[in-house]
CSV table of C-alpha atoms in Angstrom, one decimal:
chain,number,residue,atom,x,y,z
V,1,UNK,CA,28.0,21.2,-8.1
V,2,UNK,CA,24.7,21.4,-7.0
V,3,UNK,CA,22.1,17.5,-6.0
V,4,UNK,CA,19.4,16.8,-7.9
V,5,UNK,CA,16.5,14.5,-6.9
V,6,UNK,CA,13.1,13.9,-8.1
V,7,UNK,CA,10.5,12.6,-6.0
V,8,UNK,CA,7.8,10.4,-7.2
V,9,UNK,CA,4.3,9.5,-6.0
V,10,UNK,CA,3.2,6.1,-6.1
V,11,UNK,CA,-0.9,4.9,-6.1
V,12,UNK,CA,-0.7,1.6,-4.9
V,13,UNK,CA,-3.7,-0.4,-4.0
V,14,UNK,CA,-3.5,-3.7,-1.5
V,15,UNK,CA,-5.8,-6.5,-2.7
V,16,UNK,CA,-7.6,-9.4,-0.3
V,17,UNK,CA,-4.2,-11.1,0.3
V,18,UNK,CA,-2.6,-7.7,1.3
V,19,UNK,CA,-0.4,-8.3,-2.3
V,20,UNK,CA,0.1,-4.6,-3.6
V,21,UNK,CA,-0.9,-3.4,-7.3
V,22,UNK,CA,0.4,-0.3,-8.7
V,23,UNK,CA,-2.2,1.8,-10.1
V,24,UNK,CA,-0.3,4.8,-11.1
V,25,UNK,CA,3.1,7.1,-10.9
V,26,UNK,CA,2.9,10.8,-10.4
V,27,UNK,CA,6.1,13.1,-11.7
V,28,UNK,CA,4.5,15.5,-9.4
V,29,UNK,CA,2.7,14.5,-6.0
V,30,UNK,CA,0.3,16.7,-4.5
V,31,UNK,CA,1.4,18.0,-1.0
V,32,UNK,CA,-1.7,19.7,-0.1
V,33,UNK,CA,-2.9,18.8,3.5
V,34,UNK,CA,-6.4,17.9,3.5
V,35,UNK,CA,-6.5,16.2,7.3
V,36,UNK,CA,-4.1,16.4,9.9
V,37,UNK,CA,-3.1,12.9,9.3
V,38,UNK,CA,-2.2,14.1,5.3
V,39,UNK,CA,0.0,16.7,6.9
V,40,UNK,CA,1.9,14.5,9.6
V,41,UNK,CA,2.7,11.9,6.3
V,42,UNK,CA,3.8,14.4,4.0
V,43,UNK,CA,6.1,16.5,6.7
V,44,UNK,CA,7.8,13.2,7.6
V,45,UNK,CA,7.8,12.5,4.0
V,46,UNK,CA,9.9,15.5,3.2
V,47,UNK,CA,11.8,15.1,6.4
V,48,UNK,CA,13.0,11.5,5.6
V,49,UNK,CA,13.8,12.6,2.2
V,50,UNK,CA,15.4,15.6,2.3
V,51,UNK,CA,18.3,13.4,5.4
V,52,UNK,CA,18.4,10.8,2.6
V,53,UNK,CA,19.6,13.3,0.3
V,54,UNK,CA,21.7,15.2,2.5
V,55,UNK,CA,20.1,18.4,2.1
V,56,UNK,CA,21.6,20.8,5.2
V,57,UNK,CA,21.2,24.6,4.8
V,58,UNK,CA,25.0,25.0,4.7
V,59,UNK,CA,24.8,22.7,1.5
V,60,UNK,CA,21.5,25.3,0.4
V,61,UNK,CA,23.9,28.1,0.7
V,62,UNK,CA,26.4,27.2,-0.8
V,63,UNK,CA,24.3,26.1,-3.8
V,64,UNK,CA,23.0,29.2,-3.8
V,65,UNK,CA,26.1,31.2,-4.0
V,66,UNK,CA,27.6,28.6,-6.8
V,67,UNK,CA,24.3,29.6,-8.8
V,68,UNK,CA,24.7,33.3,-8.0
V,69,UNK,CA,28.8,33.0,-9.2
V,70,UNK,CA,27.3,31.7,-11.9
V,71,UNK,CA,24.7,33.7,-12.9
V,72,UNK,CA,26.9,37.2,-12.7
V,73,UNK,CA,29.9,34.9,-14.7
V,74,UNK,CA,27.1,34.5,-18.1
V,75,UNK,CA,25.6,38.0,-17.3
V,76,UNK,CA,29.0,40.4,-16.6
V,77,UNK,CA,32.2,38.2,-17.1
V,78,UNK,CA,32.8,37.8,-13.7
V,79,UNK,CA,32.9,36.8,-10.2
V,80,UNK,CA,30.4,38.6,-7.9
V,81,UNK,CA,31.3,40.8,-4.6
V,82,UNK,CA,31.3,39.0,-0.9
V,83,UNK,CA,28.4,41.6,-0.7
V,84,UNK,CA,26.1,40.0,-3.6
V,85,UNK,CA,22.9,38.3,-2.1
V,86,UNK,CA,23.4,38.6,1.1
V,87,UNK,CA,20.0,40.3,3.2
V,88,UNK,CA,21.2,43.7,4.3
């Protein structure tokens, strides 16, 4: 089967005493790149995350082609050729 993952943003301001305070959760962060610094978080970000969930392009491809077996199974009744999605 295919992973599924959701990844959340967190607002969270630091008071006087450096004790945080939520302020809000996003369902769906922003990640625009508005300063270099913006882009160098964010890539990390999706670096660190995408390791922690074990996310390799073998695993891609293979989710791909279980979707694609799938897919032709509802549509046609069965299994598609070796040939199916691949670029050519």
């Amino acid at each position: 089967g295919s992973s599924c993952f959701e990844l959340l943003g967190l607002d969270v301001m630091l008071d006087a005493n450096l004790k945080p305070w939520l302020l809000e959760v996003n369902h769906s962060p922003s990640f625009l790149s508005e300063c270099p610094l913006d882009t160098s978080l964010k890539t990390a970000l999706l670096h660190d995350t995408l390791s922690l969930v074990s996310i390799s392009t073998r695993h891609k491809t293979l989710v791909k082609r279980q979707d694609l077996n799938a897919s032709a199974n509802r549509l046609y009744g069965a299994q598609p050729s070796a040939a199916w999605g691949k670029k050519g």
